[in-house]
Coordinates of C-alpha atoms in Angstrom, one line a residue:
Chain H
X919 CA 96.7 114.9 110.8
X920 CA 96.0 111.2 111.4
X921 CA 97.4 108.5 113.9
X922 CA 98.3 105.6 111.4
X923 CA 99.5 102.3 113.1
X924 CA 101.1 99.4 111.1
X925 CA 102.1 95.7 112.2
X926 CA 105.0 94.1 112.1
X927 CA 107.2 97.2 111.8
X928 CA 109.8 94.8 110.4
X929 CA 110.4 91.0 109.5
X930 CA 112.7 89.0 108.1
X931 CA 110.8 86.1 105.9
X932 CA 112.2 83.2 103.4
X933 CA 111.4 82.8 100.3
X934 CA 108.5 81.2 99.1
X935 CA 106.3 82.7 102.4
X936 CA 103.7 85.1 102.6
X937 CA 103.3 88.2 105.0
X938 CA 100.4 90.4 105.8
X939 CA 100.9 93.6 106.6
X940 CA 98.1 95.6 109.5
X941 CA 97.3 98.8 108.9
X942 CA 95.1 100.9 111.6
X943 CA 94.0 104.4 111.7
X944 CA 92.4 106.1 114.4
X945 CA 89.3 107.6 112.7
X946 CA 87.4 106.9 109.7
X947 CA 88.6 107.4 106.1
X948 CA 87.3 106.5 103.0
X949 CA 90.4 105.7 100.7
X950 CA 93.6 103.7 102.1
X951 CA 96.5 103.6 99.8
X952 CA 99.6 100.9 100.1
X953 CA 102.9 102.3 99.0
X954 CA 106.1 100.3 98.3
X955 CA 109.5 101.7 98.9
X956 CA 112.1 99.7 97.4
X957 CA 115.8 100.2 98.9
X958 CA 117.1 103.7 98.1
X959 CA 114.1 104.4 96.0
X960 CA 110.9 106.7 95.9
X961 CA 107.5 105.7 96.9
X962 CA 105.4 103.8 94.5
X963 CA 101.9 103.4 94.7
X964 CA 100.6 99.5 95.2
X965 CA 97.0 100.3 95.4
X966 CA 93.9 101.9 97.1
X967 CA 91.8 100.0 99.1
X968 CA 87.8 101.1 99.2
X969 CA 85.9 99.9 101.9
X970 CA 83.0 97.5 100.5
X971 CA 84.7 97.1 96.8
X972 CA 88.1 95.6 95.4
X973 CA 91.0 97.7 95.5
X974 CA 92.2 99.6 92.9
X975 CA 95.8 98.1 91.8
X976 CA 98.6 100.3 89.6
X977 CA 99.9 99.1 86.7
X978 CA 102.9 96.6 87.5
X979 CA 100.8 95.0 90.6
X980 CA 98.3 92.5 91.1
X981 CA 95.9 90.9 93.1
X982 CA 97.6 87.6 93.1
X983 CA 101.0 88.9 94.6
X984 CA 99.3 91.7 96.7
X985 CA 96.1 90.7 97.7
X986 CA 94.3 93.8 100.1
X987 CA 91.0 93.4 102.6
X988 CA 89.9 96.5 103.7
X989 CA 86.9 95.4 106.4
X990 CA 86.0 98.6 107.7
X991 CA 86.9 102.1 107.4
X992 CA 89.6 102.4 110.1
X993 CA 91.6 99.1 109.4
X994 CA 93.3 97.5 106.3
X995 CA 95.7 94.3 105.2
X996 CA 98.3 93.9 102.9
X997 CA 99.4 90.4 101.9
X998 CA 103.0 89.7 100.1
X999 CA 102.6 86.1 98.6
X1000 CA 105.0 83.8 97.4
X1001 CA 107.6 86.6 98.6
X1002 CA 111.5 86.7 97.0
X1003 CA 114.1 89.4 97.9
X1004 CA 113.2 91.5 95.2
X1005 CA 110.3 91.9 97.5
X1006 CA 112.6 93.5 100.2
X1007 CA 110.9 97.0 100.8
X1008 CA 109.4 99.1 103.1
X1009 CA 105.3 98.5 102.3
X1010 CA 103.7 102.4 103.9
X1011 CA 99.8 102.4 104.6
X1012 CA 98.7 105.9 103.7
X1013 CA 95.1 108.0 104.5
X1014 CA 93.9 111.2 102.7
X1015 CA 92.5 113.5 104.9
X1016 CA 92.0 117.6 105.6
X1017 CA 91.7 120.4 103.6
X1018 CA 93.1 120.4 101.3
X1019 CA 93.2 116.4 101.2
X1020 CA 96.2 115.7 102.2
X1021 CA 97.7 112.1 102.4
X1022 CA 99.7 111.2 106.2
X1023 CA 101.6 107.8 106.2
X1024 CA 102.3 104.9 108.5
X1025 CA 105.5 104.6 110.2
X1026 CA 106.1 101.3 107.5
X1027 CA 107.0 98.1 107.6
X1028 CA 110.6 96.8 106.4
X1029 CA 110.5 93.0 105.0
X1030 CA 113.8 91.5 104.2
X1031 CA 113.3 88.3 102.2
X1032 CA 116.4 85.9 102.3
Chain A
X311 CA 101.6 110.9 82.8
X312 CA 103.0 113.5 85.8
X313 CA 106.1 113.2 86.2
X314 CA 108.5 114.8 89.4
X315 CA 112.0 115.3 89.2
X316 CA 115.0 116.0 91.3
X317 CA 118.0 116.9 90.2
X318 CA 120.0 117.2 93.5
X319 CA 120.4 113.9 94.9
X320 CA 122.4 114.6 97.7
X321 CA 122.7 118.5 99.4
X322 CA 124.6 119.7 102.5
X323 CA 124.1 122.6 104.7
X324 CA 125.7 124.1 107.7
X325 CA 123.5 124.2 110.7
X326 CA 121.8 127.9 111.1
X327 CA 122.6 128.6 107.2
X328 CA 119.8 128.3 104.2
X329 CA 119.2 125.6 101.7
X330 CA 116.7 125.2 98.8
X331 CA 115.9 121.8 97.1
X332 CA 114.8 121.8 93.9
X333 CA 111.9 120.2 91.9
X334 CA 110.6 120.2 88.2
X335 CA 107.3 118.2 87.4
X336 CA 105.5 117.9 84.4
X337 CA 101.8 118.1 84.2
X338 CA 98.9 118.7 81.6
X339 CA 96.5 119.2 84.5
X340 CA 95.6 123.3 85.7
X341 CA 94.1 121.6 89.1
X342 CA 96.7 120.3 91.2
X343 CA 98.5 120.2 94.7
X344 CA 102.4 119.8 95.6
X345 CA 103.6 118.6 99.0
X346 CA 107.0 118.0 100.5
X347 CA 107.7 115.2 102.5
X348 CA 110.5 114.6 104.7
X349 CA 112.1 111.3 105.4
X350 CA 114.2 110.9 108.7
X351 CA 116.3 107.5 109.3
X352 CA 113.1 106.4 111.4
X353 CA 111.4 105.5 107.7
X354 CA 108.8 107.8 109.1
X355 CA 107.1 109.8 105.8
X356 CA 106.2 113.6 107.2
X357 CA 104.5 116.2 105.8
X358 CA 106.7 119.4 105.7
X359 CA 104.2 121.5 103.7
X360 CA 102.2 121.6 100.8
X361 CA 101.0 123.6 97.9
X362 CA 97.6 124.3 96.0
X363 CA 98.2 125.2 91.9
X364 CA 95.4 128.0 92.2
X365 CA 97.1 130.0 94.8
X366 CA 99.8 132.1 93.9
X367 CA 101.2 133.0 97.4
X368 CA 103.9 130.5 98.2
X369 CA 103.1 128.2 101.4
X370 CA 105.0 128.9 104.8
X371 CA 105.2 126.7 107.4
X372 CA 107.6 128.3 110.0
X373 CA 111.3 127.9 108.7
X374 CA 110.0 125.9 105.7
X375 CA 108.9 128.0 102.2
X376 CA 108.2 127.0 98.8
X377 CA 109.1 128.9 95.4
X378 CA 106.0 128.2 93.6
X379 CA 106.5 128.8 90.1
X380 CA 104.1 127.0 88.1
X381 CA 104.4 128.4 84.4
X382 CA 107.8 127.3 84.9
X383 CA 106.7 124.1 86.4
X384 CA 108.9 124.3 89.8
X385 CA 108.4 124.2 92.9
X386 CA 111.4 124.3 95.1
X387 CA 111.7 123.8 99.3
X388 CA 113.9 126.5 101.2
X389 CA 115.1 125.1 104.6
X390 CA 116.3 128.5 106.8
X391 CA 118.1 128.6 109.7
X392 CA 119.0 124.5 109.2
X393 CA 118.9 122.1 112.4
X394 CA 120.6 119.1 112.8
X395 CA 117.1 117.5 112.7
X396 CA 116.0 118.6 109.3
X397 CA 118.5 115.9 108.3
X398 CA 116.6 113.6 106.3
X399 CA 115.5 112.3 102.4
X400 CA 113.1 114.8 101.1
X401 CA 110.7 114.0 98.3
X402 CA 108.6 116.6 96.5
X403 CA 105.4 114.9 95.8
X404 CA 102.7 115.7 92.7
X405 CA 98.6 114.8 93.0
X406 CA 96.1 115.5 90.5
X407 CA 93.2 118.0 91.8
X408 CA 89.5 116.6 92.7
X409 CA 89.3 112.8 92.4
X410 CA 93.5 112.6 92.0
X411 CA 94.1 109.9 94.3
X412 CA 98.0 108.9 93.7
X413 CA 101.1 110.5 94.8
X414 CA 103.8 110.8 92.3
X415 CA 107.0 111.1 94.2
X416 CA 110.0 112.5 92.8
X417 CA 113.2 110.5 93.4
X418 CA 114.6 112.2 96.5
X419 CA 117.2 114.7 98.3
X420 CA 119.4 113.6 100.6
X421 CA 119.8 116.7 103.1
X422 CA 123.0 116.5 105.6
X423 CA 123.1 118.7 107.9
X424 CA 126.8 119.9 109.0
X425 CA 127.2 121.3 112.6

């Protein structure tokens, strides 16, 4: 398995803000993957974040709104700009890793916007 | 595009009985893998067990089994002996083979779990 931490676990922002979004894992991994969770919903893949290159973004999101650093291969940021409540989700950080690859997920991060 | 569904949005079971939660995807790919997750109030995503499209023995994991039936395209979760704890959402989950990267999730089962 893998020990995924992620900071803030929750926050309440305004509109018009920005919050970043930590993501830490406790060994090495290639590929991180940001999921968004919207309330009552499934899990929808935001991007993949590749150490050394630009993440990979799904179709629906962009760079602009949900810009990703990914500075080594244990840690990774995500960044919700210019945030409005439709932006209320939980944001999960996600790893692939064992055999077969499987992906394990961060506890999440809940962000009300008001 | 791979698409998961399930039907049962909401199940209950009485504590010590058995349960099975359903799931249909849709998939032009022969190389795949399946995984349950499980969903507690906590937010918490956790892997219950998962599934590789080239075996045909169904995956165990203790109390948790899977009814692998790919021609048919399903690939249903039975709970035995149901805890209180196995309360939870539960999503089936779909990823393409080799370079798949992105989990398809299907919408979700509630699980209650009645002492």
């Amino acid at each position: 398995s893998a020990v995924i931490s992620q900071k803030p676990s929750r926050d309440i922002c305004q509109r018009g803000t920005s919050l970043t979004i930590q993501c830490q894992v406790d060994s090495q991994v290639t590929m991180m993957f940001w999921y968004r969770q919207q309330p009552g919903q499934s899990l929808t893949l935001i991007a993949t974040a590749n150490q050394g290159s630009e993440a990979t973004y799904e179709s629906g999101f962009v760079i602009d709104k949900f810009p990703i650093s990914r500075p080594n291969l244990t840690f990774s940021t995500l960044t919700v700009s210019n945030m409005s409540p439709e932006d209320s989700s939980i944001y999960l950080c996600s790893v692939k890793r064992g055999g077969p690859e499987t992906q394990y997920f961060g506890p999440g991060t809940r962000l009300l916007v008001l | 595009a791979q698409t998961v569904t399930q039907s049962q949005p909401e199940m209950s079971v009485q504590e010590a009985e058995t349960v099975t939660l359903s799931c249909t995807y849709d998939t032009s790919e022969s190389d795949y893998y399946l995984f349950w997750y499980k969903q507690p109030p906590s937010r918490q995503m956790i892997l219950v067990i998962r599934q590789e499209a080239y075996k045909q023995q169904n995956a165990t994991e203790n109390r948790f089994s899977v009814n692998f039936q790919k021609a048919a395209k399903s690939f249903s979760l039975k709970i035995s002996d149901s805890q209180l704890g196995d309360a939870a959402m539960y999503f089936c989950a779909y990823r393409r083979g080799n370079a798949g990267n992105m989990l398809t999730f299907g919408g979700g089962t509630r699980l209650m779990v009645k002492p």
